[in-house]
Tab-separated table of C-alpha atoms and ligand atoms in Angstrom:
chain	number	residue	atom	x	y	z
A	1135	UNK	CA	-4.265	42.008	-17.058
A	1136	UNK	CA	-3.085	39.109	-15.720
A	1137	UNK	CA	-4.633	35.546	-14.961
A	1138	UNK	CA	-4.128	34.498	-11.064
A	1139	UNK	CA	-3.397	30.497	-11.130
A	1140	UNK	CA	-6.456	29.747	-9.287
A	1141	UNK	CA	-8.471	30.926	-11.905
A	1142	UNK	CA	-6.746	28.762	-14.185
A	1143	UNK	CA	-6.782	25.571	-11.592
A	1144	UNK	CA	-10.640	25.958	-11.030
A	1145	UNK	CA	-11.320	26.624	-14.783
A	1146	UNK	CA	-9.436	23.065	-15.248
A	1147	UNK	CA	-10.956	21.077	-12.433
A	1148	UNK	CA	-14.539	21.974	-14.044
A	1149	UNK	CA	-13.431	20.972	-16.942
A	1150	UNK	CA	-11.003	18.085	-15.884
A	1151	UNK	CA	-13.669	14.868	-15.967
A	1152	UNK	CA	-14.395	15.245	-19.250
A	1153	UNK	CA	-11.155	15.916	-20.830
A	1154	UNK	CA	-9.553	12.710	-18.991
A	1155	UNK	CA	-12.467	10.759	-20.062
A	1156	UNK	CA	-11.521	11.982	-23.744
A	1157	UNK	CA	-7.678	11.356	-23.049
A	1158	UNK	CA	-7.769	7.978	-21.846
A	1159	UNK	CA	-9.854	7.041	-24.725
A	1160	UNK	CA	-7.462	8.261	-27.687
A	1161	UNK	CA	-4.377	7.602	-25.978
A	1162	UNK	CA	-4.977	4.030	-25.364
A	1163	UNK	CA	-5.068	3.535	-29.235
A	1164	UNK	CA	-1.834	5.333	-29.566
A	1165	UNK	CA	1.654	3.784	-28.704
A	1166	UNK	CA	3.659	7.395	-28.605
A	1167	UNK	CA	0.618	9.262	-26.745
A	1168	UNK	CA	3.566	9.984	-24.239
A	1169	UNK	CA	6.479	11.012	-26.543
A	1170	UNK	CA	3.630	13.239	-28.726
A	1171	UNK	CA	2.423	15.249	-25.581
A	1172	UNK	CA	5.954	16.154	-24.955
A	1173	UNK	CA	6.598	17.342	-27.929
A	1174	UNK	CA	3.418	19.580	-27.924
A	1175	UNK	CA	4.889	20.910	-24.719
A	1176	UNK	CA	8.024	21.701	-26.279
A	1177	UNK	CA	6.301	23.578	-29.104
A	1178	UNK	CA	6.335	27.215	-28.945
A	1179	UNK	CA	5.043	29.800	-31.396
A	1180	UNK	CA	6.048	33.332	-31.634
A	1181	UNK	CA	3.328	35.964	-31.666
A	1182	UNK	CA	3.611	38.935	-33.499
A	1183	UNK	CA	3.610	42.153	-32.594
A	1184	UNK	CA	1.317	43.607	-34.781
A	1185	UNK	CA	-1.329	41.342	-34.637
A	1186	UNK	CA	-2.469	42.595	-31.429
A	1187	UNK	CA	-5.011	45.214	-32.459
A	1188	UNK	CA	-7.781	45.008	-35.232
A	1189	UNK	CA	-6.727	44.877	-38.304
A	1190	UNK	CA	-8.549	46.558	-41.316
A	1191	UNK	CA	-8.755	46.807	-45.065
A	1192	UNK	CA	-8.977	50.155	-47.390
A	1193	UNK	CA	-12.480	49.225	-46.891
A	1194	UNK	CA	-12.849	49.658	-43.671
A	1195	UNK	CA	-11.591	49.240	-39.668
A	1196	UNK	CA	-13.500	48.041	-37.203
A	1197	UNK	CA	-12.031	48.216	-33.842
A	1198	UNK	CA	-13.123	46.134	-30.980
A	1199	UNK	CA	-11.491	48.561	-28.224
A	1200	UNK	CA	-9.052	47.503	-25.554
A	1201	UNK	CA	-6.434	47.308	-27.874
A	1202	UNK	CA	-2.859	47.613	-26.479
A	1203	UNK	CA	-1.314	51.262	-26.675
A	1204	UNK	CA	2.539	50.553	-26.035
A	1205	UNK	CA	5.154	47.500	-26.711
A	1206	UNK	CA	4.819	47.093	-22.875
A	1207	UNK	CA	1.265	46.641	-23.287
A	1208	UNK	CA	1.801	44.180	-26.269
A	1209	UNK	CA	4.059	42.351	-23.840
A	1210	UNK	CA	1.099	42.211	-21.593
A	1211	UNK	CA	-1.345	40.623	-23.995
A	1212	UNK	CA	1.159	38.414	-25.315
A	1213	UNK	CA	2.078	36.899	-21.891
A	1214	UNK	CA	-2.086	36.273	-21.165
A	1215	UNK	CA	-2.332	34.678	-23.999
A	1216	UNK	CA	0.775	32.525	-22.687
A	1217	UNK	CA	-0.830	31.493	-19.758
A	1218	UNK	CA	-3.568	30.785	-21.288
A	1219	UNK	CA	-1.896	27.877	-23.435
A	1220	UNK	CA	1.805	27.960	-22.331
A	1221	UNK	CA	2.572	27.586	-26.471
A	1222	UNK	CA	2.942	31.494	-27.003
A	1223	UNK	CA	5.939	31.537	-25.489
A	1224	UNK	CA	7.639	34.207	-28.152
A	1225	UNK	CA	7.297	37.410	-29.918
A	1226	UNK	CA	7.968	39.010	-33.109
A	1227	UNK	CA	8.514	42.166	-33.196
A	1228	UNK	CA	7.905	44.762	-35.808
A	1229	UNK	CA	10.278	47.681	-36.110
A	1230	UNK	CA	9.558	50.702	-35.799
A	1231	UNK	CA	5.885	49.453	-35.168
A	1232	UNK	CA	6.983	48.343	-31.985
A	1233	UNK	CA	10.695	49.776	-31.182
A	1234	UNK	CA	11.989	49.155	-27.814
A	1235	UNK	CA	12.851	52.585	-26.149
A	1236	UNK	CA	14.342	50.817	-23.326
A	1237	UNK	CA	15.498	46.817	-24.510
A	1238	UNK	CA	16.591	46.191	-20.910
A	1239	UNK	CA	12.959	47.010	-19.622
A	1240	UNK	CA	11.027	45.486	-21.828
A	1241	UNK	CA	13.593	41.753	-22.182
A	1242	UNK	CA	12.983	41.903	-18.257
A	1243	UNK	CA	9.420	42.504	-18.756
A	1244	UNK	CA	9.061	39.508	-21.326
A	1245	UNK	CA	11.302	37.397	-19.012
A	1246	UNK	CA	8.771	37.900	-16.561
A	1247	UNK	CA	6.262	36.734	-18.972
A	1248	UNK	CA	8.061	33.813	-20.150
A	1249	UNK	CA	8.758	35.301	-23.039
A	1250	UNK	CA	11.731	35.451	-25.656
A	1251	UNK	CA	12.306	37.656	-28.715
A	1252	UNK	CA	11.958	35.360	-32.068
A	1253	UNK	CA	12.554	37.123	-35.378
A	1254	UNK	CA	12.670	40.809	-35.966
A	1255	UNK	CA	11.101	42.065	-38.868
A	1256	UNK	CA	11.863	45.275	-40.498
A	1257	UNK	CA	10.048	48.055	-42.478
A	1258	UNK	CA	10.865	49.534	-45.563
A	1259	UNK	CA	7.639	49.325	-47.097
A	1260	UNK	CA	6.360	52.164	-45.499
A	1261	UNK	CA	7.460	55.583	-45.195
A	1262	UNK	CA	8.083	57.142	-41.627
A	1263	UNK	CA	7.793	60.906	-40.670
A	1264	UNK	CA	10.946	62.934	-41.953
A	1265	UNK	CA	12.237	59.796	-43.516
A	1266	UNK	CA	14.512	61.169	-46.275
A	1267	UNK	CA	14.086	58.549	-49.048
A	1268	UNK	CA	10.911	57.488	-50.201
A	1269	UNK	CA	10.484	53.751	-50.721
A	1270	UNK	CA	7.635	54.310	-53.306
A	1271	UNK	CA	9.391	52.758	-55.484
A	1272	UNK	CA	11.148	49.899	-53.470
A	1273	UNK	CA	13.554	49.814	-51.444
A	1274	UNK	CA	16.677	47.349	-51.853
A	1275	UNK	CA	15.748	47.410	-55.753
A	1276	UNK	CA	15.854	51.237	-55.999
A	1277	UNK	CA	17.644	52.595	-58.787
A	1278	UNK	CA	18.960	55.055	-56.391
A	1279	UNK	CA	21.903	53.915	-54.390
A	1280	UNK	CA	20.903	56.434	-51.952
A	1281	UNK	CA	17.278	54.842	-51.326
A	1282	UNK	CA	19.002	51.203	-51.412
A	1283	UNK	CA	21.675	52.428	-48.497
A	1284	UNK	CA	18.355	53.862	-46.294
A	1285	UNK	CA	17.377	50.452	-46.083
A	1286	UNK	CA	20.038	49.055	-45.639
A	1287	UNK	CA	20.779	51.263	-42.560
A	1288	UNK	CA	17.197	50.693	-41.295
A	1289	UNK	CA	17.839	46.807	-41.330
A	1290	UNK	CA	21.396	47.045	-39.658
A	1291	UNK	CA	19.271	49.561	-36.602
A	1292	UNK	CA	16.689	46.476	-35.936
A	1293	UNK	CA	19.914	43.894	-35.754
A	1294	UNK	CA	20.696	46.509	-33.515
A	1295	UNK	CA	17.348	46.151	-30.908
A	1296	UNK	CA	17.570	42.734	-31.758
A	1297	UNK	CA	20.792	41.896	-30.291
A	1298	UNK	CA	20.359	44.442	-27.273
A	1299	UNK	CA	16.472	41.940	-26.704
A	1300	UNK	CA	18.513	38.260	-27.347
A	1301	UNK	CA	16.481	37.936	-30.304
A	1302	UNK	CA	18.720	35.798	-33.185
A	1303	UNK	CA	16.874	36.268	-36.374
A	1304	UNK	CA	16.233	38.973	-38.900
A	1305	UNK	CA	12.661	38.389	-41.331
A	1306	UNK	CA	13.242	41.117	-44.295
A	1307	UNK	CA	10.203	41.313	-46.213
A	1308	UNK	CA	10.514	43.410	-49.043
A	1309	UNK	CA	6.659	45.155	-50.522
A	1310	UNK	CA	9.897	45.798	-53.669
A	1311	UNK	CA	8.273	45.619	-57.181
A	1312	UNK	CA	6.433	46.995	-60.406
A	1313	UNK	CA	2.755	47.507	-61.166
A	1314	UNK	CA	3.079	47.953	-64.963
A	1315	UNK	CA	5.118	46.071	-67.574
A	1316	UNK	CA	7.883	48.301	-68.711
A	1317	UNK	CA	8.160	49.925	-65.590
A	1318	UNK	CA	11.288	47.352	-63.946
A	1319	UNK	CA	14.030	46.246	-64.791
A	1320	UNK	CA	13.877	42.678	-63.172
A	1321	UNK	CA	17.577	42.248	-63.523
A	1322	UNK	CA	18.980	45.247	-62.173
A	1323	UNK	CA	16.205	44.992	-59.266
A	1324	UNK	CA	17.315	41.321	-58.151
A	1325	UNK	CA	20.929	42.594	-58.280
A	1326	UNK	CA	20.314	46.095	-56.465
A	1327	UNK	CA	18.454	44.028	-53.815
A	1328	UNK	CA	20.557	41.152	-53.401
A	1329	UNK	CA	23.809	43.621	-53.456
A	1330	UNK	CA	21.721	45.304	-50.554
A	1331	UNK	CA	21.229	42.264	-48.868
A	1332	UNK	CA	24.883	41.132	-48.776
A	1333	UNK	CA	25.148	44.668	-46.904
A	1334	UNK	CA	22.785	43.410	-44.479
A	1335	UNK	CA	24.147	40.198	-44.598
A	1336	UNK	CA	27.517	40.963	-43.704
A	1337	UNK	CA	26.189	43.040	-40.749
A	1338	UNK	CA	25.006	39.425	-39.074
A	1339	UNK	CA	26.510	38.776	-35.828
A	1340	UNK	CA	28.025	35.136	-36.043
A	1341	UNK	CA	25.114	33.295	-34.328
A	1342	UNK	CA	22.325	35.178	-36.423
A	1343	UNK	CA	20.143	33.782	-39.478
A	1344	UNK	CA	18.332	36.136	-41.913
A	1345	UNK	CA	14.981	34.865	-43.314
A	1346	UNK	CA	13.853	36.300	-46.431
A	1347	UNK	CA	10.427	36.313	-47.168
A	1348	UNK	CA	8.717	35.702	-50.328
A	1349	UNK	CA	5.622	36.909	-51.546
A	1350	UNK	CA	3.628	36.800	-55.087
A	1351	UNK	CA	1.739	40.144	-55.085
A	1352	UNK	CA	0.908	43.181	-52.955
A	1353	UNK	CA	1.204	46.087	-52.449
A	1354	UNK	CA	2.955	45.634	-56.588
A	1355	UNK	CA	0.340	43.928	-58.688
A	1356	UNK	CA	2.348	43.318	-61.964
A	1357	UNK	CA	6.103	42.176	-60.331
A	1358	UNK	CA	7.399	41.559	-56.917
A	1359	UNK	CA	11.100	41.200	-56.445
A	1360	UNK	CA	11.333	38.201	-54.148
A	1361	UNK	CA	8.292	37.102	-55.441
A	1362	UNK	CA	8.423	32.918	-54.615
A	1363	UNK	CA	9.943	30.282	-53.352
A	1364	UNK	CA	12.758	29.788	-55.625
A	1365	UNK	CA	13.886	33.560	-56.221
A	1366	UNK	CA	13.852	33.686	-52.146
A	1367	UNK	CA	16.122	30.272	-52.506
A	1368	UNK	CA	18.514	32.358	-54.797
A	1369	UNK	CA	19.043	35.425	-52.523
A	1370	UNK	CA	19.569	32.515	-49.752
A	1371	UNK	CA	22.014	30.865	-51.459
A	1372	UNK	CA	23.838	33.520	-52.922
A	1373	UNK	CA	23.900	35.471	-49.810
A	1374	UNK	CA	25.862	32.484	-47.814
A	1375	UNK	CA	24.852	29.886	-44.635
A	1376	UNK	CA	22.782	32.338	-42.496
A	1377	UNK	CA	20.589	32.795	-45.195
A	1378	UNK	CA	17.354	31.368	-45.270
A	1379	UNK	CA	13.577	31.581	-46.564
A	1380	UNK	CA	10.649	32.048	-44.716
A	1381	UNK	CA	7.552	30.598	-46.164
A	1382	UNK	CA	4.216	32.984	-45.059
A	1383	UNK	CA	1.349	30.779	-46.268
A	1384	UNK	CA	-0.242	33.749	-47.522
A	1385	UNK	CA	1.733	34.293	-50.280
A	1386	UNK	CA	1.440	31.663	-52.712
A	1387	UNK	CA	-0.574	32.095	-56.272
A	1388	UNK	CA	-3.643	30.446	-55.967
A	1389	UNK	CA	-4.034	26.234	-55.719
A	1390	UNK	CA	0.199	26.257	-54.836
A	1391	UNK	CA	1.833	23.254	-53.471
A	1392	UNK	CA	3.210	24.441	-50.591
A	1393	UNK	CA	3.891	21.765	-48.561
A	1394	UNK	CA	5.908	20.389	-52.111
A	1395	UNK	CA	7.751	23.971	-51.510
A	1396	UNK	CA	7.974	23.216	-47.969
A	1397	UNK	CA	9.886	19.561	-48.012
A	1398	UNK	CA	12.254	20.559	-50.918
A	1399	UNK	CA	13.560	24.287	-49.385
A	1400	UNK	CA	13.549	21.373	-46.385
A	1401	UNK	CA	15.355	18.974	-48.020
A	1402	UNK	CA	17.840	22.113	-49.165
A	1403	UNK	CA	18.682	22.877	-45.954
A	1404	UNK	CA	17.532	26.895	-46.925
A	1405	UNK	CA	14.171	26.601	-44.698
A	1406	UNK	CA	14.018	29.239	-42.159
A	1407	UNK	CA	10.548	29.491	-40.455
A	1408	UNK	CA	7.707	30.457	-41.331
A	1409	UNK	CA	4.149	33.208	-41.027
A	1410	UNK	CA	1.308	30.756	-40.060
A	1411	UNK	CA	-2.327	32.098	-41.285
A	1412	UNK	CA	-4.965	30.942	-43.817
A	1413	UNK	CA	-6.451	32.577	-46.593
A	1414	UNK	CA	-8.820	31.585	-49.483
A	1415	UNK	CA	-8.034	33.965	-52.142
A	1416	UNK	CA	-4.889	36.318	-51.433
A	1417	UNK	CA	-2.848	37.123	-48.846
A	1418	UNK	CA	-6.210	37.187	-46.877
A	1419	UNK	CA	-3.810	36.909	-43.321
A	1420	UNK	CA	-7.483	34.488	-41.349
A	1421	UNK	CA	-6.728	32.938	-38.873
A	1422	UNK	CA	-4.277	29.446	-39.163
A	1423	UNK	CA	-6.451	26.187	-40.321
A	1424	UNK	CA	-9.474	27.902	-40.431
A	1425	UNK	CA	-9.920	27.647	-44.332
A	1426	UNK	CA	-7.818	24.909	-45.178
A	1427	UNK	CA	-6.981	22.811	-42.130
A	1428	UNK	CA	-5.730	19.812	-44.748
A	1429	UNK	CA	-3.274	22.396	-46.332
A	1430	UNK	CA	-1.927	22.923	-42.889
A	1431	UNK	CA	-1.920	18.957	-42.045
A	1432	UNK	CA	0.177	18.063	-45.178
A	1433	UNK	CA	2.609	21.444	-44.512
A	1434	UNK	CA	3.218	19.601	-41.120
A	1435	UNK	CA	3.711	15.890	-42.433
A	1436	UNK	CA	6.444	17.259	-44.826
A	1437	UNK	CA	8.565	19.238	-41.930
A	1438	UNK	CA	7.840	16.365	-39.457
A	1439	UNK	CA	9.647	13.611	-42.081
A	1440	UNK	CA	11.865	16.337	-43.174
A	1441	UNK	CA	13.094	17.486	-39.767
A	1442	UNK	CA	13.453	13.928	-39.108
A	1443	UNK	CA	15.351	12.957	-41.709
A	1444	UNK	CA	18.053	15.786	-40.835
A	1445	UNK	CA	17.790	14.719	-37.205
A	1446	UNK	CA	16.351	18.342	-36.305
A	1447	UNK	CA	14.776	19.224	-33.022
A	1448	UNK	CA	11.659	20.198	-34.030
A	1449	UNK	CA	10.638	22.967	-31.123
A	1450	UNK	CA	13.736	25.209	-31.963
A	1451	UNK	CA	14.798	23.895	-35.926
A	1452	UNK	CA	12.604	26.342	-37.080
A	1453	UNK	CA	11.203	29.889	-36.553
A	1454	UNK	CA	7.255	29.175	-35.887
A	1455	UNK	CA	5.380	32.404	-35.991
A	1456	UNK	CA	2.320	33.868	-36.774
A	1457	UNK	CA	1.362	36.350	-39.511
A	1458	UNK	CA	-2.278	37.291	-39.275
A	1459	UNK	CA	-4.920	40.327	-38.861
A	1460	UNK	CA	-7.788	40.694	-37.261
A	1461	UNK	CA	-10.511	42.049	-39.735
A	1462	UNK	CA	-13.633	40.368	-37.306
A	1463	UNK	CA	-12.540	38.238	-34.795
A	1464	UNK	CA	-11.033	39.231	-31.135
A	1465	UNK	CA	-6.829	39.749	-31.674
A	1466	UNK	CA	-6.122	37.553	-28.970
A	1467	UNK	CA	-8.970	34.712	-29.255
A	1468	UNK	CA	-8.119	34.737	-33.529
A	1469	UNK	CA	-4.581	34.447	-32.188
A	1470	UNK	CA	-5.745	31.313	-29.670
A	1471	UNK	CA	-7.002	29.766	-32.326
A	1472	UNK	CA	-4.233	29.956	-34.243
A	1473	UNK	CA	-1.954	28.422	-31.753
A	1474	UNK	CA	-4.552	25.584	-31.410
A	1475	UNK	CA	-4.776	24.913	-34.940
A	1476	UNK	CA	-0.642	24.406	-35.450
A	1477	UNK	CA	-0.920	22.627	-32.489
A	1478	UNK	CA	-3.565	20.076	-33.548
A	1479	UNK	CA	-1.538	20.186	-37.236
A	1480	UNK	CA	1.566	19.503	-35.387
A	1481	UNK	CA	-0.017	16.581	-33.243
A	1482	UNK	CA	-1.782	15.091	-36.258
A	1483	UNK	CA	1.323	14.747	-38.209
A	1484	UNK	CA	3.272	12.734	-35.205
A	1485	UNK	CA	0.708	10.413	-35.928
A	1486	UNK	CA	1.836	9.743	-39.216
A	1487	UNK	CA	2.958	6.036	-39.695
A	1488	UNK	CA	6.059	7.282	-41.423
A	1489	UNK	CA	7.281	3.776	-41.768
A	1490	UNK	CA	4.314	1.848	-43.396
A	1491	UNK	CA	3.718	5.105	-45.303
A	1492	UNK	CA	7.185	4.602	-46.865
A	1493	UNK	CA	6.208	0.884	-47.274
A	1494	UNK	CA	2.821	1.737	-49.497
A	1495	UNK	CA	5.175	4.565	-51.537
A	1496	UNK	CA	7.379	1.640	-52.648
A	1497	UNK	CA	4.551	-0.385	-53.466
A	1498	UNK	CA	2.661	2.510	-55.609
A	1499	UNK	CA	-0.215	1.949	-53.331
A	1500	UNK	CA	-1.836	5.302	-53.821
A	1501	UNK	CA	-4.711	4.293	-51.977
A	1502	UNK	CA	-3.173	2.524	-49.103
A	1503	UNK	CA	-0.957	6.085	-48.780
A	1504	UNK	CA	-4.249	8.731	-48.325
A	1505	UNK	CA	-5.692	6.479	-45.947
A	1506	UNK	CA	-2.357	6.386	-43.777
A	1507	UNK	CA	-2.208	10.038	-44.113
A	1508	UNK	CA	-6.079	10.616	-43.595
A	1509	UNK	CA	-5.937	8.084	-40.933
A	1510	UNK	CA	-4.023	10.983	-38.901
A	1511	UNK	CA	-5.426	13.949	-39.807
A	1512	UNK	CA	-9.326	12.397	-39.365
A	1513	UNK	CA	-7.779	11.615	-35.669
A	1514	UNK	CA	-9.476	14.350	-33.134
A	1515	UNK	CA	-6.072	14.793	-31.343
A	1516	UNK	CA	-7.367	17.962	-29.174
A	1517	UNK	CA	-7.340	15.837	-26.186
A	1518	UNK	CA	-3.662	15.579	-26.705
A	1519	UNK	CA	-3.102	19.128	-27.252
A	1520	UNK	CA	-5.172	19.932	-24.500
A	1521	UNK	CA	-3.109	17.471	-22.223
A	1522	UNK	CA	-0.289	19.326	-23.175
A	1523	UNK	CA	-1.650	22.488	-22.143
A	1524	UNK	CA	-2.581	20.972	-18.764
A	1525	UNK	CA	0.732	19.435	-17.576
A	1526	UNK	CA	2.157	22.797	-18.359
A	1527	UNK	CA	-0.468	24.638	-15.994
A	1528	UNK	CA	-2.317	26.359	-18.769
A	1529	UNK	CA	-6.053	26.134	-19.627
A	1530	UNK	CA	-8.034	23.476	-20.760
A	1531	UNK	CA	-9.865	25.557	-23.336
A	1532	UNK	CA	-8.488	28.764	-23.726
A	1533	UNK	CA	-11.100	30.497	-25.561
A	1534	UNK	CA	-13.285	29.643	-22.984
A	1535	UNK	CA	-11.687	30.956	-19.939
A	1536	UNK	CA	-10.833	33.993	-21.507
A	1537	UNK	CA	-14.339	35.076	-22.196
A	1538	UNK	CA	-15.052	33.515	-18.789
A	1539	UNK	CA	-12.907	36.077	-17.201
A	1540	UNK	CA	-13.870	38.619	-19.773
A	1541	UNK	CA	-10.482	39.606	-20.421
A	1542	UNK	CA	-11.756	42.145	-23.369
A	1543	UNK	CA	-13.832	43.923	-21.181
A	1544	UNK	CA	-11.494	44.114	-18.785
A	1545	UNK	CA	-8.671	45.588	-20.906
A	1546	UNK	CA	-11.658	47.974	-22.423
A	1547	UNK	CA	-11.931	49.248	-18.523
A	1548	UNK	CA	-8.519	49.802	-18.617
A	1549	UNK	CA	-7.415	50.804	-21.959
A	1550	UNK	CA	-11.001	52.640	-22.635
A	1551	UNK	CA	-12.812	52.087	-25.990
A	1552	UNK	CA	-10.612	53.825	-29.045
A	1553	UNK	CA	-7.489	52.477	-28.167
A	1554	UNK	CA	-5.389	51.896	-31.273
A	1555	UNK	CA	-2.407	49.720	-31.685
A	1556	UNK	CA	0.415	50.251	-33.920
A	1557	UNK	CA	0.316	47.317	-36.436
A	1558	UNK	CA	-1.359	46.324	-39.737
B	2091	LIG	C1	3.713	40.991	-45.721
B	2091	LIG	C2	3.880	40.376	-44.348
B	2091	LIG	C3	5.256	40.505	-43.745
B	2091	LIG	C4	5.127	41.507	-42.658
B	2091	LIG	C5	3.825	42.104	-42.868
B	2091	LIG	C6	3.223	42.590	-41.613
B	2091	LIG	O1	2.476	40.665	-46.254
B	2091	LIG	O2	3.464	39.067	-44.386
B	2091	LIG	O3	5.627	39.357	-43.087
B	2091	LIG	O4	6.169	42.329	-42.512
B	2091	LIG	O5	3.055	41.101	-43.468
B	2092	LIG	MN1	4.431	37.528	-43.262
């Protein structure tokens, strides 16, 4: 389905009064209300592939029907919700959830979109029809060199899809790890997986970065291999320059720091990108800044000072991407949200007064620092982001014109009911 522009135009004109009204008001109180809506136009943040369908627990699935049944499909979705906000302007794909039988057809089909291919993830945490090797117990860490090399391969095939779509990142996630004490040997795992990931490593082309992703527990409950931040900083920085870690903010132990993580792997120069969600409990994959929007605020005001402080573009220093499944909500208005909610994050933390911030830290003036910080984040800034979305031709509220057009039952007409995609 696509949007025609009129729909879009007329959406915005009913909606136009107001939202100036709102405009005018906050920018007038800020200086860089220019510079900050430029920026927000800049932003773009990849959507992943298989975060287009519902998602589902060992509980229970609860499809919502429309759901896309090929990549080309995916593309489709992916490029509505770009129009809708003109901030989706990526993808992620998931291989072989979503392999590309023909790259040439489907990079002209996201070019068509406005799309480009972010970071490619692969899959050894599952096992695929007639796969030889089972990865039941890991993959990279296996004590069989035979399982390791399987992996390996499979990693080196989606650098392959990736260079044939322009994408220039690898994400290896690795579900690698023990559920009972006894069972690992942590040493021989880290070296097993890091010797694998040199193998991948060294299969780079010159102008690609591998991310590797950290997480504390699941689908191994007792050890996971590259289990936080600073294990993931050891691969990196054993593994050489192209190496990086990607920070999903799902996988953290309960009550972490992570925007402390955040502005030291920063600081390091080892920060990749990262899988924007929320979660309360584990890796619960909700939708970005709808459990703790704060969390998200502070993650922002560290990479916005630490970006700065390396002199790093913000739009492109990073891989932005989203990591999230749809237990409840509509794929593509939890996804919406998402976008809005980095967004606002994003805007709030240009507010920051980095300077008289820096002044109160010298002074120990703890109190005189929260209200800086809170000053910004208490700021509504969604007439910003919604300016943003404007002077790029996208929708005022998104949400709103896609039920307005009823985009889901529309894709139901076409895509019928029980439609599953291929995904978590
Ligand atoms: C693991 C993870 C990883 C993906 C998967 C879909 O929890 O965050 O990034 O490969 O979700
Ligand atoms: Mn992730």
């Amino acid at each position: 389905m696509r949007i025609e522009r009129y729909q879009i135009d007329e959406h915005n004109s009913r909606l136009a009064e107001g939202h100036q009204r709102k405009f005018e008001f906050l920018a007038q109180d800020i200086s860089r209300a220019e510079e900050i809506v430029q920026k927000l136009i800049k932003f773009q943040i990849a959507i992943p592939s298989w975060a287009l369908g519902t998602g589902g627990t060992r509980f229970g699935r609860f499809s919502g029907g429309g759901e896309p049944r090929t990549l080309e499909e995916k593309m489709e979705d992916i490029g509505l919700l770009h129009q809708l906000n003109q901030s989706s302007g990526a993808v992620s794909l998931h291989i072989p959830w979503d392999i590309p039988e023909n790259p040439n057809a489907i990079k002209a089909l996201a070019a068509q979109y406005g799309l480009r291919f972010d970071a490619m993830n692969s899959n050894t945490f599952q096992d695929q029809p007639g796969q030889q090797h089972s990865y039941k117990f890991g993959s990279m860490q296996h004590v069989d060199k035979a399982v390791r090399k399987q992996a390996v391969d499979h990693n080196i095939e989606v650098i392959k899809y990736g260079v044939e779509l322009g994408s220039d990142s690898l994400t290896v996630w690795l579900s690698d790890g023990s559920c009972f004490p006894g069972q690992l040997s942590f040493r021989r795992a880290f070296e097993n997986t890091l010797e694998s990931l040199h193998e991948v490593y060294s299969a780079l082309p010159d102008n690609w970065k591998v991310f590797v992703e950290y997480k504390a527990f699941e689908p191994n409950f007792y050890s996971t291999t590259v289990g936080d931040w600073g294990q993931s900083l050891l691969y990196a920085n054993k593994l050489g320059s192209k190496a990086y870690t990607l920070v999903d903010l799902g996988h953290h132990l309960p009550n972490a720091n992570i925007e402390q993580i955040v502005s030291l792997l920063l600081m390091e120069g080892k920060l990749g990108g990262f899988h924007f969600n929320d979660s309360k409990y584990g890796d619960d994959d909700l939708t970005a800044g709808s459990v703790k929007p704060y969390q998200l605020f502070l993650i922002f005001n560290e990479l916005v000072a630490g970006m700065d402080a390396k002199g790093m573009d913000h739009a492109s220093g990073l891989g932005w991407m989203i990591d999230a499944s749809h237990n409840v909500k509509d794929p593509l208005e939890d996804l919406l949200q998402s976008v809005e909610a980095i967004m606002m994050a994003y805007a709030q933390a240009l507010l920051v007064d980095a300077a008289a911030l820096e002044a109160a830290r010298q002074e120990n003036d703890v109190v005189r620092c929260q209200e800086i910080l809170q000053n910004a984040f208490r700021t509504d800034v969604r007439p910003l982001v919604a300016e943003a979305r404007l002077r790029s031709n996208a929708a005022l509220n998104p949400v709103q014109l896609f039920r307005d057009l009823k985009v889901r039952e529309n894709l139901i007409g076409e895509r019928g009911l029980k439609t599953v995609a291929t995904g978590l």
